Amino acid sequence: DVKVTQSSRYLVKRTGEKVFLECVQDMDHENMFWYRQDPGLGLRLIYFSYDVKMKEKGDIPEGYSVSREKKERFSLILESASTNQTSMYLCASSLLPGASYNEQFFGPGTRLTVL
Amino acid sequence: QQQVKQSPQSLIVQKGGISIINCAYENTAFDYFPWYQQFPGKGPALLIAIRPDVSEKKEGRFTISFNKSAKQFSLHIMDSQPGDSATYFCAASGEGGSTLGRLYFGRGTQLTVWP
């Protein structure tokens, strides 16, 4: 079974804090993705990575950065958390970059609240 | 701009009825159209997918209808059951370096099936 795990299910942080969200996949997938999910806005891609140390901006990268030092791990970083970053964050992985017929496997999500 | 447009935002169906969710796209380079299903507290999971060389794909009670000329595709859930109550996302993807295997998601449809 493909497994994508996220470090926390719930997280509460203060405005201005640096926040790390960790994601690990155990299927040797090349691609990894970070999305945020908000009611009425669906899944919006923040960043993705198709290889170690490679990253590509998604549709809403402002205020976020990412790190992929190892193939199985993809971290999302909020350099200075703001209240408008309160959201559900979902990590996903898929097998091959550049191929469209790629099932994405999602983690359970981290609900982040920034106070 | 939004690459995939999904409607309706919410849908209420009686048990045993047919649920229909519609999506439209503009990018003719898209060649893979999956639907994802998300239950509360879980990440989305692939439900069914279609490629544009066929006009319909059926898996059990779930059917995708695809209209290439209209650039539209839809999910039909026959004999809808309360266990089908979930959020459904359509998506699209295209092969090639410009997309790197990313999916473009619709905004989601919250389906409620009343017993």
XYZ file of C-alpha atoms in Angstrom:
230
model
C 0.000 0.000 0.000
C 1.231 3.456 -0.894
C 1.594 5.531 2.173
C 1.980 9.288 2.430
C 2.332 10.522 5.977
C 2.247 14.050 7.300
C 3.950 14.990 10.532
C 0.924 16.517 12.266
C -2.856 16.287 11.878
C -3.440 19.563 13.746
C -1.119 22.475 14.358
C -1.645 25.834 16.068
C 0.940 28.564 15.570
C 1.283 32.264 16.285
C 1.575 35.000 13.682
C 5.201 35.499 12.676
C 6.366 32.017 13.670
C 8.338 29.850 11.269
C 6.355 26.719 10.535
C 7.566 23.416 9.099
C 5.174 20.867 7.622
C 6.757 17.519 6.872
C 5.664 14.886 4.393
C 7.110 11.431 3.839
C 6.209 8.862 1.168
C 7.334 5.250 1.163
C 6.812 4.308 -2.503
C 9.966 5.690 -4.098
C 7.899 8.249 -6.015
C 9.665 10.912 -8.027
C 7.016 13.630 -7.781
C 5.829 15.276 -4.584
C 3.285 18.069 -4.163
C 1.986 20.487 -1.558
C -1.594 21.775 -1.791
C -3.777 23.874 0.402
C -7.489 23.215 0.610
C -9.994 25.917 1.489
C -13.804 25.737 1.317
C -15.074 26.781 -2.092
C -11.558 27.081 -3.526
C -10.724 23.397 -3.864
C -7.145 22.170 -4.013
C -4.589 24.800 -4.901
C -1.035 23.805 -5.727
C 1.631 25.612 -3.719
C 4.840 23.906 -4.849
C 5.889 20.622 -6.344
C 9.112 18.742 -6.825
C 10.001 16.220 -9.529
C 13.406 15.285 -8.164
C 15.629 15.710 -5.129
C 16.642 19.331 -4.666
C 14.346 20.377 -7.535
C 11.252 22.485 -7.027
C 8.661 24.214 -9.149
C 6.229 26.927 -8.147
C 2.582 26.064 -8.276
C -0.286 28.518 -8.424
C 0.052 30.131 -4.980
C 3.726 30.011 -3.864
C 3.804 33.413 -2.156
C 4.644 33.160 1.534
C 5.864 29.560 1.239
C 9.081 27.747 0.485
C 9.928 24.053 0.187
C 12.818 21.714 0.729
C 13.516 18.289 -0.736
C 16.839 16.939 0.491
C 15.836 13.283 0.228
C 13.604 11.577 -2.313
C 11.051 10.422 0.233
C 10.695 13.696 2.154
C 9.193 17.011 1.082
C 8.892 19.885 3.525
C 6.710 22.971 3.302
C 7.988 26.036 5.154
C 6.045 29.099 6.183
C 8.817 31.613 6.858
C 6.578 33.960 8.852
C 3.111 32.564 9.397
C 0.149 34.832 8.852
C -3.526 34.389 9.695
C -4.423 34.053 5.998
C -2.344 30.887 5.912
C -4.807 29.143 8.193
C -5.882 26.197 6.077
C -5.772 22.455 5.459
C -2.454 21.443 3.885
C -2.260 18.288 1.826
C 0.834 16.508 0.589
C 0.762 14.114 -2.367
C 3.163 12.007 -4.362
C 3.144 10.344 -7.779
C 5.462 8.036 -9.609
C 6.908 9.748 -12.665
C 7.541 13.354 -13.649
C 6.377 14.450 -17.069
C 3.816 11.681 -17.467
C 0.196 12.686 -17.333
C -1.267 9.300 -16.388
C 0.005 9.578 -12.873
C -2.165 8.762 -9.904
C -1.480 11.120 -7.045
C -1.533 9.627 -3.554
C -2.484 12.025 -0.802
C -1.654 12.195 2.861
C -4.379 12.799 5.475
C -3.673 16.510 5.711
C -2.500 18.957 8.377
C -4.999 21.495 9.643
C -2.969 24.586 10.459
C -4.406 27.418 12.510
C -2.428 30.650 12.754
C -3.520 32.904 15.626
C -7.085 31.583 -14.460
C -8.863 28.429 -13.465
C -7.906 25.616 -15.826
C -10.769 23.298 -14.865
C -14.236 24.558 -13.969
C -16.500 22.327 -11.906
C -20.198 22.517 -11.086
C -22.253 22.396 -8.988
C -20.483 23.393 -5.787
C -22.889 21.273 -3.764
C -25.403 18.568 -4.617
C -28.089 16.831 -2.599
C -29.501 13.599 -3.956
C -31.987 11.080 -2.640
C -30.749 7.550 -2.037
C -31.079 5.551 -5.242
C -30.949 8.628 -7.433
C -28.350 9.694 -10.009
C -25.679 12.203 -9.060
C -24.144 14.213 -11.902
C -21.124 16.495 -11.598
C -19.819 18.453 -14.569
C -16.407 19.816 -15.502
C -15.079 21.888 -18.384
C -11.570 22.719 -19.533
C -9.890 24.920 -22.139
C -6.404 23.489 -22.607
C -6.459 21.067 -25.550
C -3.125 19.632 -24.404
C -4.858 17.892 -21.510
C -5.019 14.160 -22.094
C -5.890 12.642 -18.733
C -9.013 13.361 -16.719
C -9.272 11.793 -13.266
C -11.875 12.156 -10.570
C -10.882 12.153 -6.916
C -13.119 11.392 -3.947
C -12.512 12.845 -0.497
C -14.199 11.767 2.731
C -14.117 14.038 5.807
C -10.797 13.844 7.625
C -9.077 12.059 4.739
C -6.994 13.076 1.766
C -8.486 12.755 -1.721
C -8.157 9.379 -3.443
C -8.415 8.465 -7.109
C -11.894 7.224 -7.978
C -11.897 6.810 -11.754
C -10.063 8.316 -14.720
C -10.461 8.612 -18.491
C -8.279 9.370 -21.484
C -9.711 11.283 -24.465
C -9.555 8.323 -26.858
C -12.806 7.004 -25.350
C -16.111 8.769 -24.718
C -17.154 6.813 -21.650
C -15.645 4.765 -18.867
C -17.626 2.799 -16.339
C -16.524 1.260 -13.063
C -19.373 -0.178 -11.047
C -21.851 2.604 -10.280
C -19.428 5.323 -11.410
C -19.251 6.500 -15.031
C -17.221 9.240 -16.682
C -18.691 10.721 -19.856
C -16.250 12.651 -22.016
C -17.039 15.097 -24.837
C -13.808 16.076 -26.537
C -15.327 18.590 -28.971
C -17.112 20.429 -26.159
C -14.130 20.079 -23.815
C -16.383 18.764 -21.091
C -16.503 15.688 -18.928
C -18.837 14.545 -16.207
C -19.136 12.023 -13.400
C -22.346 10.050 -13.040
C -23.053 8.096 -9.867
C -25.883 5.647 -10.403
C -28.008 4.361 -7.521
C -26.383 6.902 -5.179
C -25.874 5.683 -1.615
C -25.331 7.534 1.673
C -21.784 6.120 1.674
C -21.118 8.131 -1.502
C -21.488 11.360 0.486
C -18.107 13.027 -0.007
C -16.384 15.828 -1.870
C -15.587 15.062 -5.502
C -12.856 16.779 -7.497
C -12.373 16.607 -11.233
C -8.893 17.192 -12.583
C -6.911 17.326 -15.794
C -3.331 16.776 -16.785
C -1.202 16.856 -19.894
C 1.966 15.062 -20.799
C 5.126 17.015 -21.352
C 7.698 19.151 -19.681
C 5.481 22.145 -19.109
C 3.190 20.317 -16.744
C 5.675 17.860 -15.188
C 2.850 15.569 -14.205
C 0.896 18.102 -12.193
C -2.873 17.939 -11.981
C -5.185 20.915 -12.399
C -8.127 20.460 -10.037
C -11.662 21.793 -10.145
C -12.991 23.466 -7.005
C -14.894 20.422 -5.825
C -18.500 19.320 -5.348
C -19.835 18.388 -1.947
C -22.279 15.529 -2.482
C -24.829 14.587 0.160
C -26.975 11.509 -0.361
C -30.041 11.378 1.889
C -31.255 7.954 3.026
